[in-house]
Short mmCIF file of C-alpha atoms in Angstrom, two decimals:
data_model
loop_
_atom_site.label_atom_id
_atom_site.label_comp_id
_atom_site.label_asym_id
_atom_site.label_seq_id
_atom_site.Cartn_x
_atom_site.Cartn_y
_atom_site.Cartn_z
CA MET A 28 0.00 0.00 0.00
CA GLY A 29 1.27 3.47 -0.84
CA LYS A 30 1.62 6.35 1.57
CA ASP A 31 -1.61 7.77 3.01
CA LEU A 32 -1.42 11.25 1.49
CA SER A 33 -4.21 12.53 3.73
CA LYS A 34 -1.70 12.51 6.60
CA VAL A 35 1.08 14.34 4.75
CA THR A 36 1.53 17.93 5.93
CA THR A 37 5.04 18.67 4.63
CA THR A 38 6.53 17.78 1.24
CA ILE A 39 10.20 18.30 0.38
CA TYR A 40 11.24 18.46 -3.27
CA PHE A 41 14.95 17.70 -3.67
CA CYS A 42 16.60 18.84 -6.87
CA ASP A 43 18.23 15.89 -8.61
CA GLY A 44 19.74 17.82 -11.50
CA GLY A 45 23.36 17.49 -12.55
CA SER A 46 24.73 20.45 -10.58
CA CYS A 47 23.00 19.37 -7.39
CA ARG A 48 24.21 15.79 -7.74
CA LYS A 49 27.77 17.04 -8.20
CA ALA A 50 27.36 19.21 -5.10
CA GLY A 51 26.32 16.26 -2.92
CA SER A 52 22.52 16.08 -3.14
CA GLU A 53 22.49 12.27 -2.85
CA GLN A 54 23.86 12.38 0.70
CA VAL A 55 21.40 15.15 1.57
CA VAL A 56 18.40 13.14 0.38
CA ARG A 57 19.51 9.95 2.12
CA THR A 58 20.16 11.81 5.36
CA ALA A 59 16.75 13.50 5.21
CA ARG A 60 14.92 10.23 4.62
CA ALA A 61 16.83 8.45 7.38
CA TYR A 62 16.11 11.29 9.79
CA LEU A 63 12.38 11.25 8.96
CA ARG A 64 12.25 7.49 9.43
CA ASN A 65 14.10 7.49 12.75
CA LYS A 66 12.09 10.40 14.17
CA ASP A 67 8.80 8.70 13.25
CA LEU A 68 7.96 11.54 10.86
CA TRP A 69 7.71 9.35 7.78
CA HIS A 70 3.93 9.32 7.51
CA GLU A 71 3.38 13.06 7.90
CA THR A 72 6.10 14.02 5.42
CA HIS A 73 6.95 13.13 1.84
CA THR A 74 10.20 13.53 -0.10
CA ILE A 75 10.40 13.76 -3.89
CA ARG A 76 13.36 13.98 -6.25
CA THR A 77 12.84 16.41 -9.13
CA ARG A 78 14.71 17.39 -12.24
CA CYS A 79 16.60 20.69 -12.28
CA ASN A 80 14.96 23.38 -10.14
CA GLY A 81 16.75 26.15 -12.00
CA ARG A 82 19.01 27.26 -9.13
CA CYS A 83 22.25 25.51 -10.11
CA GLU A 84 24.38 28.27 -8.61
CA ASP A 85 22.96 27.46 -5.15
CA ALA A 86 23.33 23.67 -5.36
CA PRO A 87 22.26 21.48 -3.73
CA THR A 88 18.74 22.85 -3.31
CA CYS A 89 15.30 21.80 -2.14
CA ILE A 90 11.81 23.26 -1.88
CA VAL A 91 9.63 22.73 1.19
CA GLN A 92 5.86 22.85 0.75
CA SER A 93 3.48 24.08 1.86
CA GLY A 94 4.78 27.61 2.13
CA ASN A 95 7.02 27.86 -0.95
CA TYR A 96 10.35 27.74 0.92
CA TRP A 97 13.43 27.42 -1.30
CA TYR A 98 16.68 26.33 0.39
CA LYS A 99 20.26 26.60 -0.84
CA GLU A 100 23.67 24.98 -0.38
CA LEU A 101 22.32 22.00 1.52
CA SER A 102 24.39 19.58 3.56
CA ALA A 103 23.50 16.54 5.64
CA ASP A 104 23.62 18.62 8.81
CA LYS A 105 21.70 21.53 7.34
CA ILE A 106 18.79 19.44 6.02
CA THR A 107 18.13 17.93 9.46
CA ARG A 108 18.01 21.41 10.99
CA ILE A 109 15.64 22.56 8.25
CA ILE A 110 13.31 19.61 8.88
CA GLU A 111 13.44 20.16 12.64
CA SER A 112 12.49 23.80 12.18
CA HIS A 113 9.54 23.09 9.89
CA ILE A 114 8.17 20.16 11.88
CA ALA A 115 8.78 21.44 15.41
CA THR A 116 7.94 25.12 14.97
CA SER A 117 6.30 25.35 11.52
CA GLU A 118 8.87 28.03 10.76
CA PRO A 119 11.54 28.13 8.03
CA LEU A 120 15.26 28.30 8.69
CA LYS A 121 15.58 31.78 7.22
CA SER A 122 19.38 31.92 7.20
CA ASP A 123 19.46 29.17 4.56
CA LEU A 124 16.61 30.34 2.34
CA ILE A 125 16.98 31.40 -1.27
CA TYR A 126 13.39 32.56 -1.39
CA MET A 127 10.03 32.43 0.37
CA ASP A 128 6.75 34.21 -0.16
CA GLY A 129 7.17 37.76 1.08
CA PHE A 130 10.80 38.16 -0.03
CA SER A 131 11.23 41.04 -2.45
CA ALA A 132 14.16 39.32 -4.17
CA VAL A 133 16.14 36.09 -4.28
CA GLN A 134 18.63 35.78 -1.41
CA SER A 135 21.83 34.50 -2.99
CA ASP A 136 25.36 35.84 -3.25
CA LYS A 137 25.80 33.64 -6.32
CA GLU A 138 22.94 35.09 -8.33
CA ARG A 139 23.61 34.92 -12.06
CA PRO A 140 22.50 37.69 -14.41
CA ARG A 141 19.63 36.76 -16.69
CA ILE A 142 20.86 35.67 -20.10
CA LEU A 143 19.02 37.33 -22.98
CA PRO A 144 19.50 37.12 -26.75
CA LYS A 145 21.45 39.97 -28.29
CA PRO A 146 19.58 42.41 -30.56
CA PHE A 147 19.46 41.58 -34.27
CA PHE A 148 22.44 42.84 -36.25
CA GLU A 149 23.33 42.84 -39.93
CA LYS A 150 25.44 40.13 -41.47
CA GLU A 151 25.93 38.61 -44.90
CA ASP A 152 24.98 34.94 -44.92
CA ALA A 153 26.61 32.61 -47.43
CA LEU A 154 23.26 31.07 -48.35
CA TRP A 155 20.68 33.82 -47.80
CA GLY A 156 22.65 37.00 -48.50
CA ASN A 157 22.32 40.15 -46.39
CA CYS A 158 20.35 39.39 -43.24
CA TRP A 159 19.53 40.58 -39.78
CA TYR A 160 20.25 37.77 -37.39
CA THR A 161 20.54 36.81 -33.74
CA LYS A 162 21.27 33.72 -31.68
CA GLY A 163 18.49 32.09 -29.67
CA PHE A 164 18.50 29.33 -27.07
CA SER A 165 19.25 25.72 -27.97
CA SER A 166 18.38 23.69 -24.88
CA ASP A 167 15.52 21.21 -24.97
CA GLN A 168 13.62 23.55 -22.64
CA TYR A 169 13.25 25.85 -25.64
CA LEU A 170 13.41 23.51 -28.64
CA TYR A 171 10.76 21.05 -27.50
CA PRO A 172 8.19 23.83 -26.84
CA LEU A 173 9.15 25.39 -30.18
CA PHE A 174 8.32 22.26 -32.16
CA LEU A 175 5.11 21.69 -30.20
CA TYR A 176 4.02 25.23 -31.04
CA LEU A 177 4.87 24.81 -34.71
CA LYS A 178 2.95 21.55 -34.91
CA GLU A 179 -0.20 23.26 -33.63
CA ASN A 180 0.10 26.56 -35.47
CA ALA A 181 2.18 26.28 -38.65
CA LYS A 182 0.37 25.77 -41.95
CA GLU A 183 2.61 27.00 -44.76
CA THR A 184 5.87 27.13 -42.80
CA THR A 185 8.36 24.44 -43.86
CA ILE A 186 11.35 22.64 -42.40
CA THR A 187 14.35 21.35 -44.35
CA PHE A 188 16.74 18.72 -43.01
CA ASN A 189 20.42 18.72 -43.97
CA LYS A 190 19.71 21.24 -46.76
CA GLU A 191 17.84 18.52 -48.65
CA ARG A 192 14.52 17.00 -47.63
CA ALA A 193 11.74 19.53 -46.98
CA PHE A 194 8.40 19.08 -45.20
CA ALA A 195 5.44 21.38 -44.64
CA LEU A 196 4.94 21.57 -40.90
CA LYS A 197 1.19 21.15 -41.40
CA SER A 198 2.06 17.53 -42.28
CA LEU A 199 3.65 17.01 -38.86
CA ALA A 200 1.43 14.32 -37.37
CA GLY A 201 3.12 13.91 -34.01
CA ILE A 202 6.10 14.67 -31.81
CA THR A 203 7.77 12.30 -29.35
CA TYR A 204 10.35 13.33 -26.78
CA THR A 205 10.68 10.41 -24.40
CA ASP A 206 14.24 9.45 -25.31
CA ASP A 207 17.10 10.87 -23.24
CA TYR A 208 18.06 13.35 -25.94
CA LYS A 209 16.26 12.57 -29.22
CA LEU A 210 13.19 14.44 -30.41
CA PHE A 211 11.22 12.50 -33.04
CA LEU A 212 9.10 14.26 -35.66
CA HIS A 213 6.46 12.01 -37.23
CA PHE A 214 5.11 13.15 -40.61
CA ASP A 215 1.95 12.14 -42.45
CA ASP A 216 3.87 10.30 -45.17
CA GLY A 217 5.40 7.96 -42.60
CA ALA A 218 8.74 9.73 -42.33
CA ASN A 219 10.23 9.86 -38.84
CA ILE A 220 13.02 12.40 -38.37
CA SER A 221 15.07 12.61 -35.18
CA LEU A 222 16.81 15.69 -33.80
CA ASN A 223 19.24 15.57 -30.88
CA ILE A 224 18.05 18.37 -28.60
CA GLY A 225 18.96 17.04 -25.14
CA ALA A 226 22.35 16.53 -23.55
CA VAL A 227 24.10 13.67 -25.35
CA PRO A 228 26.24 11.59 -22.95
CA LYS A 229 29.90 11.31 -23.86
CA THR A 230 29.46 7.54 -23.79
CA GLU A 231 27.26 7.77 -26.89
CA PRO A 232 28.78 7.32 -30.38
CA LEU A 233 30.63 10.34 -31.75
CA GLU A 234 28.07 10.71 -34.54
CA GLU A 235 25.29 11.20 -31.99
CA GLN A 236 27.32 13.80 -30.11
CA GLN A 237 28.07 15.68 -33.33
CA ASN A 238 24.39 15.70 -34.34
CA LYS A 239 23.41 17.62 -31.20
CA ILE A 240 21.82 21.00 -31.94
CA THR A 241 24.06 23.52 -30.19
CA SER A 242 23.16 26.71 -32.05
CA THR A 243 19.79 28.17 -33.03
CA THR A 244 20.00 31.27 -35.22
CA TYR A 245 17.11 33.50 -36.29
CA PHE A 246 17.33 35.33 -39.62
CA ILE A 247 15.44 38.04 -41.47
CA VAL A 248 16.50 38.08 -45.12
CA GLN A 249 16.75 41.76 -46.03
CA GLN A 250 15.74 41.44 -49.68
CA THR A 251 12.65 39.28 -49.18
CA LYS A 252 11.89 39.95 -45.47
CA GLN A 253 11.45 36.20 -45.06
CA ARG A 254 12.08 34.88 -41.56
CA LYS A 255 14.12 31.72 -41.04
CA ILE A 256 15.64 29.59 -38.29
CA ARG A 257 18.82 27.58 -38.70
CA PHE A 258 19.91 24.76 -36.37
CA THR A 259 23.58 23.78 -36.40
CA ASN A 260 25.93 21.54 -34.44
CA LYS A 261 29.03 22.70 -32.56
CA MET A 262 31.08 22.57 -35.76
CA GLY A 263 28.65 24.75 -37.68
CA LYS A 264 27.12 21.95 -39.75
CA VAL A 265 23.50 22.68 -40.66
CA ILE A 266 21.15 20.11 -39.16
CA ALA A 267 17.82 21.70 -40.13
CA SER A 268 16.30 24.99 -41.25
CA ILE A 269 12.81 26.38 -40.78
CA HIS A 270 11.38 28.76 -43.38
CA LEU A 271 8.50 30.84 -42.04
CA ALA A 272 5.63 31.62 -44.37
CA ASN A 273 5.06 35.36 -44.80
CA ASN A 274 1.33 34.88 -44.22
CA GLU A 275 1.86 33.44 -40.73
CA PRO A 276 2.97 36.49 -38.69
CA GLN A 277 1.68 34.93 -35.47
CA ILE A 278 4.55 32.45 -35.59
CA TRP A 279 7.14 35.21 -35.83
CA ASN A 280 5.43 37.03 -32.96
CA TYR A 281 5.67 33.86 -30.88
CA LEU A 282 9.36 33.52 -31.68
CA LEU A 283 10.10 37.11 -30.71
CA THR A 284 8.06 36.95 -27.51
CA ILE A 285 8.79 33.45 -26.18
CA GLN A 286 11.87 32.03 -27.85
CA LEU A 287 13.74 35.36 -28.02
CA GLN A 288 12.40 36.75 -24.74
CA GLY A 289 10.77 39.91 -26.09
CA LEU A 290 13.39 40.87 -28.67
CA LYS A 291 12.42 43.66 -31.08
CA ASP A 292 12.06 43.10 -34.81
CA PRO A 293 14.65 45.37 -36.53
CA THR A 294 12.31 45.96 -39.48
CA GLU A 295 9.58 47.54 -37.35
#
């Protein structure tokens, strides 16, 4: 029988991302669970490992709910004191918080500045001539949402793979991203194209590592005003290109707002 969730009053979400694991999160989680078991607090608490919580600079981290308490730089000793404080007094251990409701800002001396795309600038492209262009983000946290959006909204926009085979995105029947790093695009004609958008382990074949999308560049061709996206690997090899239809301005607006974080169109 699983845990009786009606008795759980405190849930602790431990980040299990790469930075937190390197910083010792495994020992923190094991210590927390052993402490809860030995103090007979197992049934009123619950611990969960999560993927990256987005606070790598403060690793290892956890979130205590209810209350929205974010903790930083955990250790085996620190996590027991945090649990004691929440269970015994229902109060956070404020000296170790990154954030809680009511804070006006994140409390971290390791805070990283927000990374934003640079404004469009002019450049001559070997294939498309004079263009405005900028670099976007290439992690799967951006690329997977991008392809999901295109599947639902693109009609005349097309995608070309390796400068050769082209598909209209309206023929994109499905998208699968359950593999560790491969995104699969399933087209109506039965074609299944894979793109490496996640982190490819160094234990994988060299070909897989070299097919990882590491650069996503957005173009506006000056002569035609056509908008394009180019995906390349770390050596600059083109993996795929998206050619936006001029009659689908909502897609470009999405790219500017979401993928490029509010960047301004240089033609407007």
